[in-house]
Short mmCIF file of C-alpha atoms in Angstrom, two decimals:
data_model
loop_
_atom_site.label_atom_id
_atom_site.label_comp_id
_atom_site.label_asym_id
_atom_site.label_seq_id
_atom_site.Cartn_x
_atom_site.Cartn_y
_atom_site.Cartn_z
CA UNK A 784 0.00 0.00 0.00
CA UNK A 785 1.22 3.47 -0.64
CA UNK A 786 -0.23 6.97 0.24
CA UNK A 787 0.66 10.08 -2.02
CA UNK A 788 0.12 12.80 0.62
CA UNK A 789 1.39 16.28 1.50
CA UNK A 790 1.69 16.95 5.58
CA UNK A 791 -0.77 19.32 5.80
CA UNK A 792 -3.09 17.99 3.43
CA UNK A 793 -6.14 17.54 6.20
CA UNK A 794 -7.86 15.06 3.20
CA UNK A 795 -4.59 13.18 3.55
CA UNK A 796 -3.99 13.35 7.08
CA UNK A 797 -7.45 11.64 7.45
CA UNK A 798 -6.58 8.63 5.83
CA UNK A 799 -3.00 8.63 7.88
CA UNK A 800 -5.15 7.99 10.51
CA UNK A 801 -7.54 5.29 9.24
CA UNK A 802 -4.11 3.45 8.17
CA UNK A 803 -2.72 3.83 11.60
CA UNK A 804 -6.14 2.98 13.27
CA UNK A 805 -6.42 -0.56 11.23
CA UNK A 806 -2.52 -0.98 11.59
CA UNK A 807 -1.73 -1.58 7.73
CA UNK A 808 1.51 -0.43 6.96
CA UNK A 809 2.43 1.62 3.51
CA UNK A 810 5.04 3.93 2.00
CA UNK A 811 4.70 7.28 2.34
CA UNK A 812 5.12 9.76 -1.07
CA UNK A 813 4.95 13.18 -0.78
CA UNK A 814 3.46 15.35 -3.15
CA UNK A 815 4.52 18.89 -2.33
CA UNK A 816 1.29 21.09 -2.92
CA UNK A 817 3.46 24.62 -3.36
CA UNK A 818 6.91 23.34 -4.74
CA UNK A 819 7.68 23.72 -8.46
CA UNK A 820 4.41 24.77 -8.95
CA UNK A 821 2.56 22.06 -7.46
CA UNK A 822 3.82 18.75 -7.75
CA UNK A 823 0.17 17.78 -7.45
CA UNK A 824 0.07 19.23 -11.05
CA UNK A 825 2.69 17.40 -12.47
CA UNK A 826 1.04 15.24 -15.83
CA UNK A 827 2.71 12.16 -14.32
CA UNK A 828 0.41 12.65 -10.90
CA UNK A 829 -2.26 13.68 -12.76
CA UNK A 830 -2.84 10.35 -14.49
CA UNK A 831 -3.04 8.70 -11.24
CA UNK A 832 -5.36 11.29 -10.12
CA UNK A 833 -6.89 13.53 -12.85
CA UNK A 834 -8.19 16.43 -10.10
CA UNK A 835 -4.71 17.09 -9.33
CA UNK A 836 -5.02 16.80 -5.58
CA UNK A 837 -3.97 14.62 -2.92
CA UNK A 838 -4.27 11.70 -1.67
CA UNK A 839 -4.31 9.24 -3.93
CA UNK A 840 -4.00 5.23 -2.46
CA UNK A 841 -2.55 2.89 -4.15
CA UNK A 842 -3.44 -1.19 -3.25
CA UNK A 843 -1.17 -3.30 -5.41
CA UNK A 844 -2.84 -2.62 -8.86
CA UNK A 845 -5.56 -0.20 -7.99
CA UNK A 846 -5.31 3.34 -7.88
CA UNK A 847 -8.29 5.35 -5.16
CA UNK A 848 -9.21 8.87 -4.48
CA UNK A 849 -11.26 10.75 -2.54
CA UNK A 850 -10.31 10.55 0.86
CA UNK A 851 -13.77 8.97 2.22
CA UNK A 852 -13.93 6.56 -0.68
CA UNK A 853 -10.67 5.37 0.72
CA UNK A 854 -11.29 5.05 4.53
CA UNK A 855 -14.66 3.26 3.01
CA UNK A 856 -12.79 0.70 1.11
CA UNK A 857 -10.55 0.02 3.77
CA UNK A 858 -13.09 -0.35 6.23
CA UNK A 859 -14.78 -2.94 4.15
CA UNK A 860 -12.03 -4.82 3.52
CA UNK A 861 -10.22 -4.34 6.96
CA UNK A 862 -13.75 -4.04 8.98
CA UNK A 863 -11.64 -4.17 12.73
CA UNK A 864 -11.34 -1.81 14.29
CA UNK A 865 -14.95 -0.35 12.85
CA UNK A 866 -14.59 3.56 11.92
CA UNK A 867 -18.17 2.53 11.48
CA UNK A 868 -19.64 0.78 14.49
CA UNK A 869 -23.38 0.94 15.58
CA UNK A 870 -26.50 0.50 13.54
CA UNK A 871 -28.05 2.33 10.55
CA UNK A 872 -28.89 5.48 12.31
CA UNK A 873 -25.32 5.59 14.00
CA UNK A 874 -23.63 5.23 10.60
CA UNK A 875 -26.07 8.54 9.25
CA UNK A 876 -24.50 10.39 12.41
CA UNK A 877 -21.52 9.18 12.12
CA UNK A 878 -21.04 10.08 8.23
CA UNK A 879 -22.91 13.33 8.59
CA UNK A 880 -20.69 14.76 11.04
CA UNK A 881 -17.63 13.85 8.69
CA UNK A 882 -19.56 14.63 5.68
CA UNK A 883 -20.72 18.23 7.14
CA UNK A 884 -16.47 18.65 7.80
CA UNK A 885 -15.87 17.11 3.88
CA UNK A 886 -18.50 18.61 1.96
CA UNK A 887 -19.23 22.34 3.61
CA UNK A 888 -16.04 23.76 6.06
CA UNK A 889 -13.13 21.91 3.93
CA UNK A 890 -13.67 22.50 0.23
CA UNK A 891 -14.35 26.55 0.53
CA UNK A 892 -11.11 26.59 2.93
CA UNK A 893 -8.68 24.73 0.93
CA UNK A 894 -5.93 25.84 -0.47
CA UNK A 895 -6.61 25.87 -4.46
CA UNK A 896 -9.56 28.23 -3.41
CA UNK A 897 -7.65 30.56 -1.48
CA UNK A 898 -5.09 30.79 -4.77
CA UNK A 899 -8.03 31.78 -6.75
CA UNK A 900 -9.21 34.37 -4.41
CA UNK A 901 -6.25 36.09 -4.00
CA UNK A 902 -4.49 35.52 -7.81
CA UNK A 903 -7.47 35.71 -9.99
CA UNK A 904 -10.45 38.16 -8.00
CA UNK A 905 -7.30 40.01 -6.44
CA UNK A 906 -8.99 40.20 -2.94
CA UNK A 907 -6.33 41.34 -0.27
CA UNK A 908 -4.91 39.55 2.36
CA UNK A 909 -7.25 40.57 5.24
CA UNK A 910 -10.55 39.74 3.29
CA UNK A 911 -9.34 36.15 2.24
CA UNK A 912 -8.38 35.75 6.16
CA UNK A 913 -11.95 36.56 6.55
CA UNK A 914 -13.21 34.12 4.28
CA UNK A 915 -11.50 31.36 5.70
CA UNK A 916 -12.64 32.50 9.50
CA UNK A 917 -16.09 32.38 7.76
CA UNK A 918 -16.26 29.19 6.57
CA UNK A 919 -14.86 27.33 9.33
CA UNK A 920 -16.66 29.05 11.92
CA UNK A 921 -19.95 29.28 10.65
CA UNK A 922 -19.27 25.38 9.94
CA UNK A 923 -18.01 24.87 13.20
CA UNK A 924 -20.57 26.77 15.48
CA UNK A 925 -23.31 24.77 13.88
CA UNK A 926 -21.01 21.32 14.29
CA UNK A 927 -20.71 22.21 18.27
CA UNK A 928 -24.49 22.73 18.53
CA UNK A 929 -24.84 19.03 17.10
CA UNK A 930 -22.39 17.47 18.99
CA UNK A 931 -23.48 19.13 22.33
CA UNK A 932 -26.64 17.99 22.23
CA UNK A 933 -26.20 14.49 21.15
CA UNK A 934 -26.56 11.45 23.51
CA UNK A 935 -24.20 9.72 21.32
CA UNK A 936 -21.15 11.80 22.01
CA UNK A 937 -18.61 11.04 24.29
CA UNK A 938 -14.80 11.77 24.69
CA UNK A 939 -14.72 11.25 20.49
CA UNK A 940 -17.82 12.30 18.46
CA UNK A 941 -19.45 8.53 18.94
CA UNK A 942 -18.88 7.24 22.40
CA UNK A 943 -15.27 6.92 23.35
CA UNK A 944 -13.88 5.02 20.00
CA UNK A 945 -12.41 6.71 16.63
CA UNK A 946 -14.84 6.70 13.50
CA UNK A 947 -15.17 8.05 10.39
CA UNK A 948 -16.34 11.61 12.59
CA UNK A 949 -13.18 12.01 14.74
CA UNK A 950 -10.94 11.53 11.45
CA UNK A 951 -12.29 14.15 9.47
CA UNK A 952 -12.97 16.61 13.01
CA UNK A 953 -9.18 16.28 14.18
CA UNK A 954 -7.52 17.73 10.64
CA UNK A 955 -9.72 20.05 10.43
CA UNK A 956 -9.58 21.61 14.25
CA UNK A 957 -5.56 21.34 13.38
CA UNK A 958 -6.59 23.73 10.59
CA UNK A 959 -8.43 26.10 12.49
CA UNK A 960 -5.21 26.54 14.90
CA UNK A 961 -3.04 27.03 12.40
CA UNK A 962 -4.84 30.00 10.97
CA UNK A 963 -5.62 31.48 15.14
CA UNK A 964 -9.44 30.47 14.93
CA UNK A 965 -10.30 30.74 19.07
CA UNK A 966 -11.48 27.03 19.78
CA UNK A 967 -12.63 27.76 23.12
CA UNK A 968 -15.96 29.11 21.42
CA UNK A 969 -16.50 25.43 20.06
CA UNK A 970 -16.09 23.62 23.50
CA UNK A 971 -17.38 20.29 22.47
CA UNK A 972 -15.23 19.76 19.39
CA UNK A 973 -11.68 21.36 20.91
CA UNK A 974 -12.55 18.47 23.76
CA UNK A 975 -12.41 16.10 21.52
CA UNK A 976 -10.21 16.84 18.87
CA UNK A 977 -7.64 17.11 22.47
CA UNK A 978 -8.86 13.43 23.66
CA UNK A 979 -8.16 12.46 19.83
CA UNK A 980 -4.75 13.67 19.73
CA UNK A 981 -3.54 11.50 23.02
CA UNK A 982 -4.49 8.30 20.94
CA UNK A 983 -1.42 6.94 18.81
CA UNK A 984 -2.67 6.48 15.43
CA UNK A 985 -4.14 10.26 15.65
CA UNK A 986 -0.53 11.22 17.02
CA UNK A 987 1.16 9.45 14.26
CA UNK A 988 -0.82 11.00 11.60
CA UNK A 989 -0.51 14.17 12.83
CA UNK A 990 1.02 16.43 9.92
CA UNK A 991 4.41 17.29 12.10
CA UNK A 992 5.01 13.71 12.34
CA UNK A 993 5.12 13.34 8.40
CA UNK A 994 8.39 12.39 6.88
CA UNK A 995 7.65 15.51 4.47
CA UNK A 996 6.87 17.73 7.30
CA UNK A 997 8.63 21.58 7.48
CA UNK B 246 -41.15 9.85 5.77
CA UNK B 247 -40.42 13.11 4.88
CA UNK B 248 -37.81 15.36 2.89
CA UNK B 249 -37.11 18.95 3.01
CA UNK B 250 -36.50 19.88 -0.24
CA UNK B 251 -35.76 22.67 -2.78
CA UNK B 252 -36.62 21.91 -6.07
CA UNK B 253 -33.46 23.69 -7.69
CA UNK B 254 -31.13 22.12 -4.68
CA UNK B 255 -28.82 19.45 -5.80
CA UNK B 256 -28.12 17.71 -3.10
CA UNK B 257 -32.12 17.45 -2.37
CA UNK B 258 -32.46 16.20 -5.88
CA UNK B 259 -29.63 13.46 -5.33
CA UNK B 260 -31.51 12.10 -1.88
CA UNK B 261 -35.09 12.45 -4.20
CA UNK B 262 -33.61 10.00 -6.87
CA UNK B 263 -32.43 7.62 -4.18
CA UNK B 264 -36.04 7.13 -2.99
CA UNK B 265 -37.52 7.03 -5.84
CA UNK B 266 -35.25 4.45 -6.74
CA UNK B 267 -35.80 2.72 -3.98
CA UNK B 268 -39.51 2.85 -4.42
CA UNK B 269 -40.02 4.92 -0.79
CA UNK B 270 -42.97 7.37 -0.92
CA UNK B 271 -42.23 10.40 1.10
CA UNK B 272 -44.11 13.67 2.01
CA UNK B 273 -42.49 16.69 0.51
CA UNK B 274 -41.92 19.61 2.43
CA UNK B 275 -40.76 22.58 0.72
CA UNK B 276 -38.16 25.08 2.06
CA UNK B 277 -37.40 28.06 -0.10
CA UNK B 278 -33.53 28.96 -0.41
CA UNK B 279 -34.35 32.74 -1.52
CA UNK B 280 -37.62 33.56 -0.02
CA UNK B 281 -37.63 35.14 3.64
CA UNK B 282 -34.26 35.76 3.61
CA UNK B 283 -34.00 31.61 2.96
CA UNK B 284 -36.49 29.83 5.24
CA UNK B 285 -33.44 27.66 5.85
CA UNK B 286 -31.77 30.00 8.16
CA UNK B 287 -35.27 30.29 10.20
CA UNK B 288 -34.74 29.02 14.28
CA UNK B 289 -37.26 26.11 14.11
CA UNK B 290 -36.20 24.54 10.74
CA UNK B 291 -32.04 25.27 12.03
CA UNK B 292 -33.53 23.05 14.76
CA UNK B 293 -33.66 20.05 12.62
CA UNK B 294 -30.64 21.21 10.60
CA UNK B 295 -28.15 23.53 12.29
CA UNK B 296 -26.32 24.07 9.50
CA UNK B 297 -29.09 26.01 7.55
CA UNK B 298 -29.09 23.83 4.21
CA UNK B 299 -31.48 21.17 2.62
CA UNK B 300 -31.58 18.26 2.34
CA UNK B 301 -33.55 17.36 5.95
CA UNK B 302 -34.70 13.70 5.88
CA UNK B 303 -36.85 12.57 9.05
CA UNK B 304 -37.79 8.79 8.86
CA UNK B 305 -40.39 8.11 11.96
CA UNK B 306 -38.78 10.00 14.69
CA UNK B 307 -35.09 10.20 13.69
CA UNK B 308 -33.61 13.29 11.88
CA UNK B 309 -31.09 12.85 8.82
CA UNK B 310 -28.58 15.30 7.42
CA UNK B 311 -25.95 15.47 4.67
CA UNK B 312 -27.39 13.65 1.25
CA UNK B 313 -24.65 10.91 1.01
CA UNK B 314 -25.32 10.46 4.96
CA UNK B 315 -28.43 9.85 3.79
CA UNK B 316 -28.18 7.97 0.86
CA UNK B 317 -25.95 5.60 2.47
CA UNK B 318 -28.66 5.12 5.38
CA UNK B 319 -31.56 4.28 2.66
CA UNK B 320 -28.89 1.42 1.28
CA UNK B 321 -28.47 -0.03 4.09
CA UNK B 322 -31.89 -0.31 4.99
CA UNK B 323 -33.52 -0.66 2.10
CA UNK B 324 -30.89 -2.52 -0.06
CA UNK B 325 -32.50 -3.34 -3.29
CA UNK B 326 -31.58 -1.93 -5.74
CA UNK B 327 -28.28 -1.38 -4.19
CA UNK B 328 -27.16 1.78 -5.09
CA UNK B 329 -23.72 0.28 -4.28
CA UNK B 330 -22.95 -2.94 -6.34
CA UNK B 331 -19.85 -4.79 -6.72
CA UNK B 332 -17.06 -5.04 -4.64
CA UNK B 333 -14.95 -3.06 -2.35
CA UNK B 334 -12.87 -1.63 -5.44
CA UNK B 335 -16.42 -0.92 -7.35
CA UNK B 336 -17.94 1.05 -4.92
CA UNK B 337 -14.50 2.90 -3.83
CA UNK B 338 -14.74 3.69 -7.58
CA UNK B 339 -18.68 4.69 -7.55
CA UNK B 340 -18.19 6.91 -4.32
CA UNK B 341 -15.05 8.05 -5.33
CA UNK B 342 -17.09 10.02 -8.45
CA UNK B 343 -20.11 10.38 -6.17
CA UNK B 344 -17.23 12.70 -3.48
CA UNK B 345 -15.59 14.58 -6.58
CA UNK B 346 -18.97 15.76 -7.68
CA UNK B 347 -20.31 16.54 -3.60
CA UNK B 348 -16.54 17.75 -2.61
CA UNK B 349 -15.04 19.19 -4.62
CA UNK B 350 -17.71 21.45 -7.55
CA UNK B 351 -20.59 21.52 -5.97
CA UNK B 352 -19.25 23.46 -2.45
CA UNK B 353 -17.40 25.56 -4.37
CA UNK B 354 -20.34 27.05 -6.69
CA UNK B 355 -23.54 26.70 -3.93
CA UNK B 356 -25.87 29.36 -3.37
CA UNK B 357 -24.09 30.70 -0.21
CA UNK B 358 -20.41 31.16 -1.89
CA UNK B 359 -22.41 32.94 -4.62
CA UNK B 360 -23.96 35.14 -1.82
CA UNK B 361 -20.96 36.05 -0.06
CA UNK B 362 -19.15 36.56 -3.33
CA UNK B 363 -21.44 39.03 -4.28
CA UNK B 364 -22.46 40.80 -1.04
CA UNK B 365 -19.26 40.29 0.91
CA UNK B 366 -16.63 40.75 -1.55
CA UNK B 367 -18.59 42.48 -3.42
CA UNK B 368 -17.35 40.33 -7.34
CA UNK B 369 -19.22 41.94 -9.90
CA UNK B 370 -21.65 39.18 -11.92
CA UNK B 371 -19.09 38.64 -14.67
CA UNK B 372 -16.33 37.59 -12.18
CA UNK B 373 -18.80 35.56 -10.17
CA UNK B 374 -20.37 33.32 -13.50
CA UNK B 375 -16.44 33.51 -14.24
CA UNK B 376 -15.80 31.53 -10.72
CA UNK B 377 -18.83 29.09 -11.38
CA UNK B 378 -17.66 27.92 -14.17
CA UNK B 379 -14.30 27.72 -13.16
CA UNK B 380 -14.82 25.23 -10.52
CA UNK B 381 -17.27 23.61 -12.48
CA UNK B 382 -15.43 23.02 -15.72
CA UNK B 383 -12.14 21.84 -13.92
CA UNK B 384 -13.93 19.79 -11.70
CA UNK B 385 -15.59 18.45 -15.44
CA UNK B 386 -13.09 18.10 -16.94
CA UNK B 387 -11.13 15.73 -14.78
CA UNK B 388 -14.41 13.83 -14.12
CA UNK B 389 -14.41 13.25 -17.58
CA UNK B 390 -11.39 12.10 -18.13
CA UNK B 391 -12.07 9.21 -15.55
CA UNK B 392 -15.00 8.49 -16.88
CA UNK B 393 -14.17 8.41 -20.78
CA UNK B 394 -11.30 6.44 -19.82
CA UNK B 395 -12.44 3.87 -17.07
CA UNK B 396 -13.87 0.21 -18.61
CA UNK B 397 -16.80 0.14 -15.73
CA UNK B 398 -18.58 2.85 -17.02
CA UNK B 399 -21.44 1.60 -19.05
CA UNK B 400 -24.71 3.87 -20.38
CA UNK B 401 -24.04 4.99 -16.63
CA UNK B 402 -20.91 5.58 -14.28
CA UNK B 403 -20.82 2.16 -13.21
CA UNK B 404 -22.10 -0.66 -15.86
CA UNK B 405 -25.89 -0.08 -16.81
CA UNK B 406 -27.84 0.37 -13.29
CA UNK B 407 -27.80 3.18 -11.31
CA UNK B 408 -25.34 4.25 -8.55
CA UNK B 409 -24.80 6.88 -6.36
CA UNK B 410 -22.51 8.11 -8.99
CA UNK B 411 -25.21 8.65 -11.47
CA UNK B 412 -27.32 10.09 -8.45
CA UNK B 413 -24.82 12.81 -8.02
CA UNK B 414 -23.77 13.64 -11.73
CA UNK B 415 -27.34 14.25 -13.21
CA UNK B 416 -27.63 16.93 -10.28
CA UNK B 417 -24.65 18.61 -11.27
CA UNK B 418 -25.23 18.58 -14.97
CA UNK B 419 -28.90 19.99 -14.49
CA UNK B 420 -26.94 23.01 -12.67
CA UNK B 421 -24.55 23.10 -15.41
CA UNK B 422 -26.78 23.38 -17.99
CA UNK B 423 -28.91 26.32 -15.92
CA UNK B 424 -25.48 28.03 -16.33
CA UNK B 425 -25.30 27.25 -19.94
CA UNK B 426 -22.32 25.41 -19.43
CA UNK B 427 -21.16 24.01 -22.67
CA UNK B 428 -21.84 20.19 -22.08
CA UNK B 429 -20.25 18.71 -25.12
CA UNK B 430 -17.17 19.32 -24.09
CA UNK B 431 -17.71 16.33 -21.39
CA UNK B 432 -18.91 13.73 -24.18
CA UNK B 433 -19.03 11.10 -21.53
CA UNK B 434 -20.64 12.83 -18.52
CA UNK B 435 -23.19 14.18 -20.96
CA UNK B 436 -24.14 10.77 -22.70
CA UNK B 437 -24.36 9.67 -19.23
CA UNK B 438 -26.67 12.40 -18.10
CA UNK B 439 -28.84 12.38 -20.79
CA UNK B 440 -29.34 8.06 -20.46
CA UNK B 441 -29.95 8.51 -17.34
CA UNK B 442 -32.65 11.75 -18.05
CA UNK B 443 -34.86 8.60 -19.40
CA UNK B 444 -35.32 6.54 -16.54
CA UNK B 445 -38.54 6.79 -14.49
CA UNK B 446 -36.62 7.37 -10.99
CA UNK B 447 -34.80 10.07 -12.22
CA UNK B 448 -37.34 12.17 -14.23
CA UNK B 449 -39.44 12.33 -11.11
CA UNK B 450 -36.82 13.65 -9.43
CA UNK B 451 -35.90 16.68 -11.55
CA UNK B 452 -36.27 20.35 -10.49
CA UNK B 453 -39.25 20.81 -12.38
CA UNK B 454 -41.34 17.77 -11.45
CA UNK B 455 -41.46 19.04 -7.86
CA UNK B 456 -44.06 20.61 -6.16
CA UNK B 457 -42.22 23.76 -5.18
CA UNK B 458 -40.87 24.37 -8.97
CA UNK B 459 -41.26 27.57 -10.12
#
């Protein structure tokens, strides 16, 4: 198995964990997102993975993208330990909370957005600082609302084990930090994206940990 | 059961395809994106949805967000027809087009980037149709490439039957096409589309079958 990732990549850094949290071993390649343009750009990544973005996963002879397509393969074909556990309606929790991280805070926020903002539409530094703090905390306040008020939160988003939630919540709480968003106003998620980080296969994924790390 | 729904929302019209589909009859309740200020943002439907966006699915007394979340709920309770055939690689392939579609274009060009493009940063209309088809033609274009070149696509992304691929695609492509978007460009995605326009489940599920269409 082999990853192509990029440290800070919090799509990547997901998966890092899922690896770490089944125990399968695989080589790490980095794909620099800013070096020589973009390495992610490069015509020999992009026929791996036409979007030109990272990860991509490679088992033996198959090429996969799309970070939750991934940790969904390998948690049907390495089911223990579940990032999945419950019934029906757990699963829908579950994959909301990571889906409400994947599909409405991360994609605004990510980098090649904040390239076009500021080369292409020419907005100044400030204003794209505000979009990001936007994003995320509009995304986040209504995230801690859920997750306070669920019965099915505990120290991680579903009782006390890692799923599918806690690996999509932890990269992007790393995110907010690195760009000075105040996490005490999201109580809920900064306690668990801290219990998250004590657990070895979160600490191990953890982008300063990376063998491509700065 | 019961969906709240706009007709024009995409991600409303992927969770409307799945039930039809799936043969599950459903009341419709409507909740206008632009009308009120967006009854979406009003305190007792944010109660069901905190996040302020539709899809809302309620089945009996439990409350459902995020249409893959969803989706992936009504498969595994309702499996026939699976929406997610094959095997492990298969459906890492089918949600791996299903996540470029709901992660990558369709965040990017929803109704509230539009809104803060225009209000908060103040783009003018030609920058911000300039933007929305940016993100949408890229995103395209590197769809189509997997699709055109991939030997499971059939008359739909994955062999003949339906998948959540499909359910995702035909959204996007309806939005495309509202921004005249110049379809054959994406020979594959639009033969794809346009198959799947014909079947039952799918025309019932379009924009202007609903009963909020305008």
């Amino acid at each position: 198995m082999k990853l192509y990732s990029y440290f800070r990549s919090s799509a990547a850094y997901r998966v890092r964990i899922a690896l770490n949290l089944k125990g399968l071993a695989y080589e790490y390649a980095p794909i620099h997102l800013l070096r020589d343009g973009g390495q992610q750009l490069k015509p020999e990544y992009r026929e791996l993975n036409p979007d030109g973005i990272v990860p991509t996963f490679i088992d033996g002879d198959h090429v996969l993208t799309q970070s939750l397509a991934i940790i969904e393969y390998l948690e049907e074909t390495h089911p223990e330990p579940a990032l999945l556990p419950g019934t029906p309606l757990d699963r829908a929790f579950i994959r909301s909370i990571a889906l409400q991280v994947a599909c409405e805070i991360h994609p605004v926020d990510n980098l090649r957005v904040l390239k076009y903002l500021k080369h292409t539409l020419q907005v100044g530094d400030e204003a794209k600082d505000e979009w990001y703090r936007h994003w995320l905390e509009s995304g986040f306040e209504s995230l801690e609302k859920r997750l306070a008020n669920d019965p099915r939160v505990g120290k991680l988003c579903f009782g006390n084990t890692p799923t599918l939630a806690d690996l999509c919540l932890v990269p992007q709480v790393f995110n907010a930090r690195r760009f000075n968003i105040d996490m005490s106003r999201y109580p809920t998620i900064e306690r668990i994206a801290d219990h998250a980080a004590q657990i070895d296969a979160f600490a191990r994924a953890a982008p300063g940990q990376q063998p491509d790390a700065e």
